[in-house]
């Protein structure tokens, strides 16, 4: 089974030459059409430009290294073995991919995935960001994302009281609140 | 590390129709390296102050449109989400529009129930405040009175287009217990949602301890064209289930403990896995559901699969994966009949590649009857036994065990390994039968406390079945000991067979 799928992949590659994406800093990256199908943005652009000689698609809003990582992830997705991964294995895969990333990099990456219309990767980036936020305090979130706290201390206290059930540590699976 | 922003563009990103800020790179500012996080916060604050004075438009999250922010927050659980409401005034009401999974757990993890009134008030409170769609609606609590407010909750969940609905009214209990709540009858449902309503958002429906009548269930199925998973457990009204197209995405079905169930007909092509636990019913599949690969049978139905294999042939011949959960002590008479093994007309499951058995087995009871199962599956690649220590699977002596040649078995997994001589006997026999065996996995996971408690009663039980005394033998009393037994066994195996000890 495995050998026949890789044979068909090879056949596809020879029929459809890869597309080229050019990033904001001039880096040119190749992406096969099958892989590019995951990106609704690229597909829309291809529909708009009907001449097939323009195989270079400028993606001038995205820098080279982020684009490269995104293409790498999209390549992983198209491999058949990826579809057979169980839930836990997929989680592990994404954990490994995003290991040691800083949260703003994940945000950046997620926004690029959103811009290119790759819903699955955008969801995974959102999941990773949520995982990073969930165990942090409110102050941490404000600092990292540079959000001004426009509550007075009284307002903040009132709000906390209103939702005090959310601060209860009733369940064993409640994460750590504060840093 | 750089901070970048996305630019405006003619092609609008799928999650927002609002344009957002242009990308700028802040070169040479490494704000979030590990080193800096270790230093005091004031350094970080200084850096932020520096950047702020340089250029005011360097905010990141604040510029994101709500749709994207709520997408991120939707991955939090309910409590975490509500806690974000104090971050700033923009965030105060953001949670009410986040498509989160509303999960209400009315039980503590140790099984104790939370205060019923408080729980009901809490759920109502959230349902009233939250205004947008939700990703899921999950309620788990023990309901021991017929409750009208469940109707309202389910109504709200459907109005909020919850993709994943789970109503579990018997958590931590044996689902065979009587459930008290029943979904409203068909007439009421039609009144609530209209005859042409489509629950096209619904991808997963799980009802545990909720009584649902046949026509109501069929109505929901007909209206949920995107349904992928269906679980009905402990419904005391369901008699016959007929699953027909259009349900193009329905992949997983689980039906268990529906005492009045008489027949299940599955006439959809897309089904991938089916689990049934209960008494004997008429089970009928479409001619050849091409994708059906995993079947899990439990309860008396599983017993019938062996004793009356001819009744199951319509679907069993094409299976690739089969999980059998043999009935345990809740069944009155253990599966003892040996006539089954001596019959020359046993079916052969020619497509079966992976079989998993969960069987309750007394300590020391031999596993030789499993050889019969392996014989029935000439293409078997993986065989897994998980033993739960209570009572009975049939007993075969070494002389009665089948001797045959199997060419394809490569993986064998035994969960609950205790180092008994019977286990060693089985593995040795298996190696003779299947020289192709490559990997033997022994998982030593066991409830050792339960086992010690049962030690007092084992002898009596053995007498009842065999009419003889249980011979003395050693077995592991702890996980470490079990692993030691396993290592000793490993040294007796031929070199080419790999052993994995868990």
mmCIF file of N, CA and C in Angstrom, chain B residues 447-496:
data_model
loop_
_atom_site.group_PDB
_atom_site.id
_atom_site.type_symbol
_atom_site.label_atom_id
_atom_site.label_comp_id
_atom_site.label_asym_id
_atom_site.label_seq_id
_atom_site.Cartn_x
_atom_site.Cartn_y
_atom_site.Cartn_z
ATOM 1 N N UNK B 447 -4.544 -4.162 38.503
ATOM 2 C CA UNK B 447 -5.005 -3.600 39.773
ATOM 3 C C UNK B 447 -4.534 -4.553 40.864
ATOM 4 N N UNK B 448 -3.336 -4.322 41.358
ATOM 5 C CA UNK B 448 -2.734 -5.289 42.275
ATOM 6 C C UNK B 448 -3.455 -5.348 43.613
ATOM 7 N N UNK B 449 -4.067 -4.226 44.007
ATOM 8 C CA UNK B 449 -4.815 -4.249 45.267
ATOM 9 C C UNK B 449 -6.016 -5.165 45.160
ATOM 10 N N UNK B 450 -6.729 -4.993 44.043
ATOM 11 C CA UNK B 450 -7.917 -5.826 43.814
ATOM 12 C C UNK B 450 -7.515 -7.290 43.776
ATOM 13 N N UNK B 451 -6.382 -7.540 43.173
ATOM 14 C CA UNK B 451 -5.895 -8.908 43.028
ATOM 15 C C UNK B 451 -5.615 -9.520 44.391
ATOM 16 N N UNK B 452 -4.971 -8.755 45.263
ATOM 17 C CA UNK B 452 -4.648 -9.263 46.592
ATOM 18 C C UNK B 452 -5.932 -9.575 47.345
ATOM 19 N N UNK B 453 -6.915 -8.721 47.175
ATOM 20 C CA UNK B 453 -8.199 -8.916 47.856
ATOM 21 C C UNK B 453 -8.868 -10.180 47.369
ATOM 22 N N UNK B 454 -8.732 -10.420 46.082
ATOM 23 C CA UNK B 454 -9.395 -11.579 45.505
ATOM 24 C C UNK B 454 -8.713 -12.884 45.853
ATOM 25 N N UNK B 455 -7.464 -12.787 46.308
ATOM 26 C CA UNK B 455 -6.721 -13.998 46.640
ATOM 27 C C UNK B 455 -7.489 -14.910 47.575
ATOM 28 N N UNK B 456 -8.222 -14.298 48.477
ATOM 29 C CA UNK B 456 -8.974 -15.104 49.437
ATOM 30 C C UNK B 456 -10.038 -15.947 48.763
ATOM 31 N N UNK B 457 -10.573 -15.428 47.664
ATOM 32 C CA UNK B 457 -11.735 -16.082 47.069
ATOM 33 C C UNK B 457 -11.395 -16.922 45.851
ATOM 34 N N UNK B 458 -10.169 -16.826 45.405
ATOM 35 C CA UNK B 458 -9.812 -17.498 44.157
ATOM 36 C C UNK B 458 -9.989 -19.005 44.254
ATOM 37 N N UNK B 459 -9.552 -19.556 45.331
ATOM 38 C CA UNK B 459 -9.626 -21.013 45.461
ATOM 39 C C UNK B 459 -11.061 -21.497 45.348
ATOM 40 N N UNK B 460 -11.955 -20.810 46.035
ATOM 41 C CA UNK B 460 -13.355 -21.260 46.007
ATOM 42 C C UNK B 460 -13.916 -21.178 44.600
ATOM 43 N N UNK B 461 -13.586 -20.109 43.898
ATOM 44 C CA UNK B 461 -14.109 -19.934 42.546
ATOM 45 C C UNK B 461 -13.589 -21.033 41.637
ATOM 46 N N UNK B 462 -12.336 -21.344 41.795
ATOM 47 C CA UNK B 462 -11.731 -22.352 40.930
ATOM 48 C C UNK B 462 -12.400 -23.700 41.150
ATOM 49 N N UNK B 463 -12.721 -23.976 42.404
ATOM 50 C CA UNK B 463 -13.406 -25.226 42.728
ATOM 51 C C UNK B 463 -14.722 -25.320 41.991
ATOM 52 N N UNK B 464 -15.438 -24.217 42.012
ATOM 53 C CA UNK B 464 -16.782 -24.212 41.423
ATOM 54 C C UNK B 464 -16.719 -24.570 39.942
ATOM 55 N N UNK B 465 -15.739 -24.030 39.264
ATOM 56 C CA UNK B 465 -15.662 -24.280 37.832
ATOM 57 C C UNK B 465 -15.073 -25.650 37.545
ATOM 58 N N UNK B 466 -13.997 -25.970 38.201
ATOM 59 C CA UNK B 466 -13.238 -27.159 37.817
ATOM 60 C C UNK B 466 -13.476 -28.367 38.692
ATOM 61 N N UNK B 467 -14.018 -28.104 39.843
ATOM 62 C CA UNK B 467 -14.173 -29.220 40.775
ATOM 63 C C UNK B 467 -12.842 -29.740 41.262
ATOM 64 N N UNK B 468 -11.830 -28.905 41.217
ATOM 65 C CA UNK B 468 -10.529 -29.369 41.718
ATOM 66 C C UNK B 468 -9.809 -28.206 42.379
ATOM 67 N N UNK B 469 -8.753 -28.523 43.020
ATOM 68 C CA UNK B 469 -8.027 -27.475 43.737
ATOM 69 C C UNK B 469 -7.113 -26.707 42.801
ATOM 70 N N UNK B 470 -7.002 -25.430 43.068
ATOM 71 C CA UNK B 470 -6.080 -24.616 42.276
ATOM 72 C C UNK B 470 -4.654 -24.942 42.707
ATOM 73 N N UNK B 471 -3.824 -25.354 41.770
ATOM 74 C CA UNK B 471 -2.437 -25.655 42.160
ATOM 75 C C UNK B 471 -1.691 -24.384 42.540
ATOM 76 N N UNK B 472 -0.721 -24.526 43.388
ATOM 77 C CA UNK B 472 0.048 -23.357 43.824
ATOM 78 C C UNK B 472 0.969 -22.894 42.714
ATOM 79 N N UNK B 473 1.057 -21.605 42.541
ATOM 80 C CA UNK B 473 2.063 -21.095 41.616
ATOM 81 C C UNK B 473 2.377 -19.657 41.986
ATOM 82 N N UNK B 474 3.454 -19.200 41.459
ATOM 83 C CA UNK B 474 3.878 -17.843 41.789
ATOM 84 C C UNK B 474 3.362 -16.868 40.748
ATOM 85 N N UNK B 475 2.981 -15.690 41.218
ATOM 86 C CA UNK B 475 2.696 -14.639 40.260
ATOM 87 C C UNK B 475 3.047 -13.308 40.907
ATOM 88 N N UNK B 476 3.168 -12.309 40.100
ATOM 89 C CA UNK B 476 3.682 -11.018 40.573
ATOM 90 C C UNK B 476 2.673 -10.312 41.455
ATOM 91 N N UNK B 477 3.175 -9.698 42.526
ATOM 92 C CA UNK B 477 2.293 -8.940 43.405
ATOM 93 C C UNK B 477 2.448 -7.437 43.205
ATOM 94 N N UNK B 478 3.358 -7.062 42.316
ATOM 95 C CA UNK B 478 3.523 -5.632 42.054
ATOM 96 C C UNK B 478 4.022 -5.489 40.629
ATOM 97 N N UNK B 479 3.975 -4.251 40.157
ATOM 98 C CA UNK B 479 4.359 -4.020 38.776
ATOM 99 C C UNK B 479 5.825 -4.332 38.539
ATOM 100 N N UNK B 480 6.640 -3.985 39.516
ATOM 101 C CA UNK B 480 8.084 -4.220 39.353
ATOM 102 C C UNK B 480 8.355 -5.712 39.267
ATOM 103 N N UNK B 481 7.647 -6.449 40.136
ATOM 104 C CA UNK B 481 7.826 -7.902 40.124
ATOM 105 C C UNK B 481 7.383 -8.479 38.788
ATOM 106 N N UNK B 482 6.284 -7.945 38.276
ATOM 107 C CA UNK B 482 5.784 -8.454 37.000
ATOM 108 C C UNK B 482 6.814 -8.215 35.900
ATOM 109 N N UNK B 483 7.454 -7.054 35.979
ATOM 110 C CA UNK B 483 8.472 -6.765 34.954
ATOM 111 C C UNK B 483 9.645 -7.719 35.076
ATOM 112 N N UNK B 484 9.961 -8.083 36.316
ATOM 113 C CA UNK B 484 11.068 -9.040 36.490
ATOM 114 C C UNK B 484 10.722 -10.393 35.877
ATOM 115 N N UNK B 485 9.469 -10.813 36.124
ATOM 116 C CA UNK B 485 9.017 -12.065 35.508
ATOM 117 C C UNK B 485 9.129 -11.982 33.994
ATOM 118 N N UNK B 486 8.735 -10.836 33.487
ATOM 119 C CA UNK B 486 8.757 -10.657 32.038
ATOM 120 C C UNK B 486 10.184 -10.746 31.500
ATOM 121 N N UNK B 487 11.120 -10.149 32.253
ATOM 122 C CA UNK B 487 12.506 -10.191 31.779
ATOM 123 C C UNK B 487 13.045 -11.612 31.776
ATOM 124 N N UNK B 488 12.607 -12.388 32.797
ATOM 125 C CA UNK B 488 13.049 -13.776 32.818
ATOM 126 C C UNK B 488 12.499 -14.535 31.630
ATOM 127 N N UNK B 489 11.259 -14.226 31.297
ATOM 128 C CA UNK B 489 10.648 -14.889 30.148
ATOM 129 C C UNK B 489 11.363 -14.484 28.865
ATOM 130 N N UNK B 490 11.785 -13.243 28.831
ATOM 131 C CA UNK B 490 12.432 -12.742 27.623
ATOM 132 C C UNK B 490 13.676 -13.546 27.286
ATOM 133 N N UNK B 491 14.376 -13.957 28.336
ATOM 134 C CA UNK B 491 15.606 -14.701 28.082
ATOM 135 C C UNK B 491 15.322 -16.084 27.504
ATOM 136 N N UNK B 492 14.059 -16.525 27.647
ATOM 137 C CA UNK B 492 13.745 -17.850 27.113
ATOM 138 C C UNK B 492 13.257 -17.792 25.674
ATOM 139 N N UNK B 493 13.003 -16.592 25.189
ATOM 140 C CA UNK B 493 12.465 -16.475 23.839
ATOM 141 C C UNK B 493 13.578 -16.584 22.810
ATOM 142 N N UNK B 494 13.231 -17.018 21.602
ATOM 143 C CA UNK B 494 14.259 -17.024 20.555
ATOM 144 C C UNK B 494 14.708 -15.603 20.239
ATOM 145 N N UNK B 495 15.916 -15.523 19.704
ATOM 146 C CA UNK B 495 16.531 -14.207 19.513
ATOM 147 C C UNK B 495 15.754 -13.283 18.598
ATOM 148 N N UNK B 496 15.163 -13.846 17.562
ATOM 149 C CA UNK B 496 14.556 -12.956 16.581
ATOM 150 C C UNK B 496 13.257 -12.340 17.087
#
